[in-house]
Amino acid sequence: MTTPDARSGTGRPAELFFEDLVPGLTVDLGVVTVDADEMVAFARRFDPQWYHVDSDLAAASRHGGLIASGFYTVSLFMRAYVDHLLSRAAADASPGLEELRWLAPVRAGDRLAVRVDVMGARPSTARPGLGTVSLTGTMLRLGPDDRPEQEVLRTRFRGWFAVRPVEADPEAEAEAEAEAEATDADQPEVDQPDPGPTAGDPPTVGSSDSGSTASSGSPEAQQPD
């Protein structure tokens, strides 16, 4: 059975652990396309400002049309992060983010390339068995030739990831057990002393061989067991 610490962020067996997320690593999170209906539905539910939901007002403004809620854009980033990294990594919770910037408007039909870069990694002092990884996430709008045109989102955050479990070596365990059995078999038997009384043993206090018994006030009677 796969333990919770060895499961990915989506519950499947993990293949990436804290030790694999080394500084300098870049993870490609794919390309997402902004869906017009989803973009507006999100804004109507969570961020109903006019430039997100009213196409007429937005068209007559400096925006020149509807633009996505920034929280919709970061939700697209989060989905790509889960699909392409957390679904493979032994991810725990996140202690938070340090930066979230919307650098350019996002519109329906935009194709956004998503990636994360590992900036730092260290064992967690608050959570034994976990490591803290510092990450930078970016989204770049692609042009018709699939070349990046403009950065539209940047975020810096931290994530907790489980350290790789130490797997038992069945062969090494079998060898250790065989060595222990062989050591036990080589030990000579030791004669145990006879605990019974001998003729030369002095009589014990209170025995029938003694002419008297100890009183309750004697030092011998007050000794602990």
CSV table of C-alpha atoms in Angstrom, one decimal:
chain,number,residue,atom,x,y,z
A,1,MET,CA,0.0,0.0,0.0
A,2,THR,CA,1.3,3.5,-0.9
A,3,THR,CA,1.6,5.7,2.2
A,4,PRO,CA,0.2,9.2,2.2
A,5,ASP,CA,3.7,10.7,2.2
A,6,ALA,CA,4.4,8.7,-1.0
A,7,ARG,CA,1.3,10.0,-2.9
A,8,SER,CA,1.2,12.8,-5.3
A,9,GLY,CA,-1.0,15.9,-5.0
A,10,THR,CA,-3.8,14.1,-6.8
A,11,GLY,CA,-3.6,10.9,-4.7
A,12,ARG,CA,-1.7,8.8,-7.2
A,13,PRO,CA,1.7,7.2,-6.3
A,14,ALA,CA,4.4,9.9,-6.4
A,15,GLU,CA,7.4,9.7,-8.7
A,16,LEU,CA,9.0,13.1,-7.7
A,17,PHE,CA,10.1,14.0,-4.2
A,18,PHE,CA,11.8,16.8,-2.4
A,19,GLU,CA,15.2,15.6,-3.4
A,20,ASP,CA,14.2,15.9,-7.1
A,21,LEU,CA,13.2,19.5,-7.0
A,22,VAL,CA,16.7,21.0,-7.1
A,23,PRO,CA,17.4,24.8,-7.5
A,24,GLY,CA,17.8,25.6,-11.2
A,25,LEU,CA,15.2,23.1,-12.4
A,26,THR,CA,12.5,24.4,-14.8
A,27,VAL,CA,9.3,22.5,-15.3
A,28,ASP,CA,7.2,23.1,-18.4
A,29,LEU,CA,3.5,23.2,-17.4
A,30,GLY,CA,2.2,23.3,-21.0
A,31,VAL,CA,0.1,25.8,-22.8
A,32,VAL,CA,-3.5,26.9,-21.9
A,33,THR,CA,-6.0,28.6,-24.1
A,34,VAL,CA,-8.3,31.2,-22.5
A,35,ASP,CA,-11.9,30.2,-23.1
A,36,ALA,CA,-14.3,33.2,-23.5
A,37,ASP,CA,-17.3,31.6,-21.8
A,38,GLU,CA,-15.4,30.3,-18.9
A,39,MET,CA,-13.5,33.6,-18.4
A,40,VAL,CA,-16.8,35.6,-18.2
A,41,ALA,CA,-18.6,33.0,-16.1
A,42,PHE,CA,-15.7,33.1,-13.5
A,43,ALA,CA,-15.9,36.9,-13.4
A,44,ARG,CA,-19.6,36.9,-12.9
A,45,ARG,CA,-19.3,34.5,-10.0
A,46,PHE,CA,-16.2,35.9,-8.3
A,47,ASP,CA,-15.1,39.2,-9.7
A,48,PRO,CA,-18.0,41.0,-11.5
A,49,GLN,CA,-16.3,44.3,-12.3
A,50,TRP,CA,-17.5,45.8,-15.5
A,51,TYR,CA,-14.4,45.4,-17.6
A,52,HIS,CA,-14.6,41.6,-16.9
A,53,VAL,CA,-18.3,41.1,-17.6
A,54,ASP,CA,-19.8,44.0,-19.6
A,55,SER,CA,-18.6,43.7,-23.2
A,56,ASP,CA,-20.1,47.1,-24.3
A,57,LEU,CA,-18.5,49.1,-21.6
A,58,ALA,CA,-15.3,47.3,-21.9
A,59,ALA,CA,-15.2,47.9,-25.7
A,60,ALA,CA,-15.7,51.6,-25.2
A,61,SER,CA,-12.9,51.8,-22.6
A,62,ARG,CA,-9.2,51.9,-22.8
A,63,HIS,CA,-9.2,48.1,-22.5
A,64,GLY,CA,-10.8,47.8,-25.9
A,65,GLY,CA,-12.8,44.8,-24.8
A,66,LEU,CA,-13.2,42.3,-22.0
A,67,ILE,CA,-10.2,41.3,-20.0
A,68,ALA,CA,-9.9,38.4,-17.7
A,69,SER,CA,-10.0,38.6,-13.9
A,70,GLY,CA,-6.6,38.3,-12.5
A,71,PHE,CA,-7.8,35.6,-10.2
A,72,TYR,CA,-9.1,33.6,-13.2
A,73,THR,CA,-5.6,33.9,-14.8
A,74,VAL,CA,-4.0,32.6,-11.6
A,75,SER,CA,-6.5,29.8,-11.5
A,76,LEU,CA,-5.4,28.7,-15.0
A,77,PHE,CA,-1.8,28.7,-13.6
A,78,MET,CA,-2.9,26.6,-10.7
A,79,ARG,CA,-4.6,24.0,-12.9
A,80,ALA,CA,-1.5,23.7,-15.1
A,81,TYR,CA,0.7,23.4,-11.9
A,82,VAL,CA,-1.5,20.5,-10.6
A,83,ASP,CA,-1.8,18.7,-14.0
A,84,HIS,CA,1.9,18.8,-14.8
A,85,LEU,CA,3.8,18.8,-11.5
A,86,LEU,CA,1.7,18.2,-8.4
A,87,SER,CA,0.0,15.2,-10.0
A,88,ARG,CA,3.5,13.6,-10.1
A,89,ALA,CA,5.1,15.0,-7.0
A,90,ALA,CA,4.7,14.1,-3.3
A,91,ALA,CA,3.2,17.4,-2.6
A,92,ASP,CA,1.9,18.6,0.8
A,93,ALA,CA,0.3,21.9,1.6
A,94,SER,CA,1.8,25.3,0.7
A,95,PRO,CA,2.8,27.7,3.5
A,96,GLY,CA,2.0,30.7,1.2
A,97,LEU,CA,3.2,33.0,-1.5
A,98,GLU,CA,5.4,36.1,-1.5
A,99,GLU,CA,4.4,37.7,-4.8
A,100,LEU,CA,1.5,37.7,-7.3
A,101,ARG,CA,1.6,40.1,-10.2
A,102,TRP,CA,-0.6,40.6,-13.2
A,103,LEU,CA,1.7,42.1,-15.7
A,104,ALA,CA,-0.5,42.5,-18.8
A,105,PRO,CA,-4.2,42.0,-19.7
A,106,VAL,CA,-5.4,38.5,-20.6
A,107,ARG,CA,-8.2,38.1,-23.2
A,108,ALA,CA,-10.3,35.4,-24.6
A,109,GLY,CA,-8.4,33.2,-27.1
A,110,ASP,CA,-5.0,34.0,-25.6
A,111,ARG,CA,-2.6,31.1,-25.6
A,112,LEU,CA,-0.5,31.1,-22.4
A,113,ALA,CA,2.7,29.1,-21.9
A,114,VAL,CA,3.1,28.1,-18.2
A,115,ARG,CA,6.2,27.1,-16.3
A,116,VAL,CA,7.7,27.0,-12.8
A,117,ASP,CA,11.3,27.4,-11.8
A,118,VAL,CA,12.8,26.0,-8.6
A,119,MET,CA,14.7,28.8,-6.9
A,120,GLY,CA,15.6,27.1,-3.6
A,121,ALA,CA,15.1,24.0,-1.5
A,122,ARG,CA,15.8,23.2,2.2
A,123,PRO,CA,14.5,20.7,4.7
A,124,SER,CA,11.5,22.0,6.7
A,125,THR,CA,12.2,23.0,10.3
A,126,ALA,CA,8.4,23.0,11.1
A,127,ARG,CA,7.4,19.8,9.4
A,128,PRO,CA,9.8,16.8,9.8
A,129,GLY,CA,9.8,14.6,6.8
A,130,LEU,CA,9.1,17.5,4.4
A,131,GLY,CA,11.2,19.9,2.5
A,132,THR,CA,10.3,23.5,1.6
A,133,VAL,CA,10.7,24.4,-2.1
A,134,SER,CA,10.8,28.0,-3.3
A,135,LEU,CA,9.2,28.4,-6.7
A,136,THR,CA,8.6,31.1,-9.3
A,137,GLY,CA,5.7,30.6,-11.7
A,138,THR,CA,5.2,32.5,-15.0
A,139,MET,CA,2.7,32.7,-17.8
A,140,LEU,CA,3.7,34.1,-21.2
A,141,ARG,CA,1.4,35.0,-24.0
A,142,LEU,CA,2.3,33.2,-27.3
A,143,GLY,CA,2.2,34.8,-30.7
A,144,PRO,CA,0.9,33.2,-33.9
A,145,ASP,CA,4.3,31.6,-34.4
A,146,ASP,CA,4.2,30.1,-30.9
A,147,ARG,CA,7.0,32.5,-29.7
A,148,PRO,CA,6.6,34.3,-26.4
A,149,GLU,CA,5.3,37.8,-26.8
A,150,GLN,CA,4.7,39.1,-23.3
A,151,GLU,CA,4.7,37.9,-19.7
A,152,VAL,CA,1.2,38.2,-18.2
A,153,LEU,CA,1.6,36.7,-14.8
A,154,ARG,CA,4.4,36.1,-12.3
A,155,THR,CA,4.2,34.6,-8.8
A,156,ARG,CA,6.6,33.5,-6.2
A,157,PHE,CA,5.5,30.9,-3.6
A,158,ARG,CA,6.6,28.0,-1.5
A,159,GLY,CA,5.5,24.4,-1.4
A,160,TRP,CA,6.1,21.5,1.0
A,161,PHE,CA,7.1,18.2,-0.6
A,162,ALA,CA,7.8,14.9,1.2
A,163,VAL,CA,11.3,13.5,1.3
A,164,ARG,CA,11.8,10.2,-0.5
A,165,PRO,CA,10.9,7.3,1.7
A,166,VAL,CA,13.6,4.9,2.7
A,167,GLU,CA,12.7,1.5,1.2
A,168,ALA,CA,13.7,-1.7,3.0
A,169,ASP,CA,16.1,-4.0,1.1
A,170,PRO,CA,14.6,-7.5,1.4
A,171,GLU,CA,17.9,-9.2,0.5
A,172,ALA,CA,19.8,-7.2,3.2
A,173,GLU,CA,17.1,-8.0,5.8
A,174,ALA,CA,17.4,-11.7,4.9
A,175,GLU,CA,21.2,-11.6,5.2
A,176,ALA,CA,21.0,-9.9,8.6
A,177,GLU,CA,18.5,-12.5,9.9
A,178,ALA,CA,20.7,-15.4,8.7
A,179,GLU,CA,23.8,-13.8,10.4
A,180,ALA,CA,21.9,-13.4,13.6
A,181,GLU,CA,20.7,-17.1,13.5
A,182,ALA,CA,24.2,-18.3,12.8
A,183,THR,CA,25.6,-16.3,15.7
A,184,ASP,CA,23.0,-17.7,18.1
A,185,ALA,CA,23.8,-21.2,16.9
A,186,ASP,CA,27.6,-20.8,17.5
A,187,GLN,CA,27.1,-19.7,21.2
A,188,PRO,CA,28.1,-22.5,23.7
A,189,GLU,CA,25.7,-23.6,26.3
A,190,VAL,CA,26.5,-22.1,29.7
A,191,ASP,CA,25.9,-24.4,32.8
A,192,GLN,CA,23.5,-22.7,35.1
A,193,PRO,CA,24.4,-22.8,38.9
A,194,ASP,CA,22.3,-25.0,41.1
A,195,PRO,CA,20.1,-22.6,43.2
A,196,GLY,CA,19.3,-25.3,45.8
A,197,PRO,CA,20.6,-25.1,49.4
A,198,THR,CA,23.7,-27.1,50.4
A,199,ALA,CA,24.8,-28.6,53.6
A,200,GLY,CA,27.1,-25.8,54.3
A,201,ASP,CA,24.6,-23.0,53.7
A,202,PRO,CA,23.6,-21.0,56.9
A,203,PRO,CA,20.0,-21.2,58.0
A,204,THR,CA,17.7,-18.5,56.8
A,205,VAL,CA,15.9,-16.2,59.1
A,206,GLY,CA,12.6,-17.7,60.2
A,207,SER,CA,13.5,-21.2,58.9
A,208,SER,CA,12.8,-24.3,61.0
A,209,ASP,CA,16.6,-24.7,61.4
A,210,SER,CA,16.8,-21.5,63.3
A,211,GLY,CA,16.2,-21.2,67.0
A,212,SER,CA,14.5,-17.8,66.7
A,213,THR,CA,12.6,-15.7,64.3
A,214,ALA,CA,13.1,-12.0,63.3
A,215,SER,CA,11.0,-9.5,65.1
A,216,SER,CA,9.0,-6.9,63.1
A,217,GLY,CA,11.3,-4.2,64.4
A,218,SER,CA,14.6,-5.8,63.4
A,219,PRO,CA,16.7,-4.1,60.6
A,220,GLU,CA,16.5,-7.2,58.5
A,221,ALA,CA,12.7,-7.1,58.5
A,222,GLN,CA,12.7,-3.4,57.3
A,223,GLN,CA,14.8,-4.0,54.1
A,224,PRO,CA,12.8,-3.4,50.8
A,225,ASP,CA,12.3,-6.2,48.3
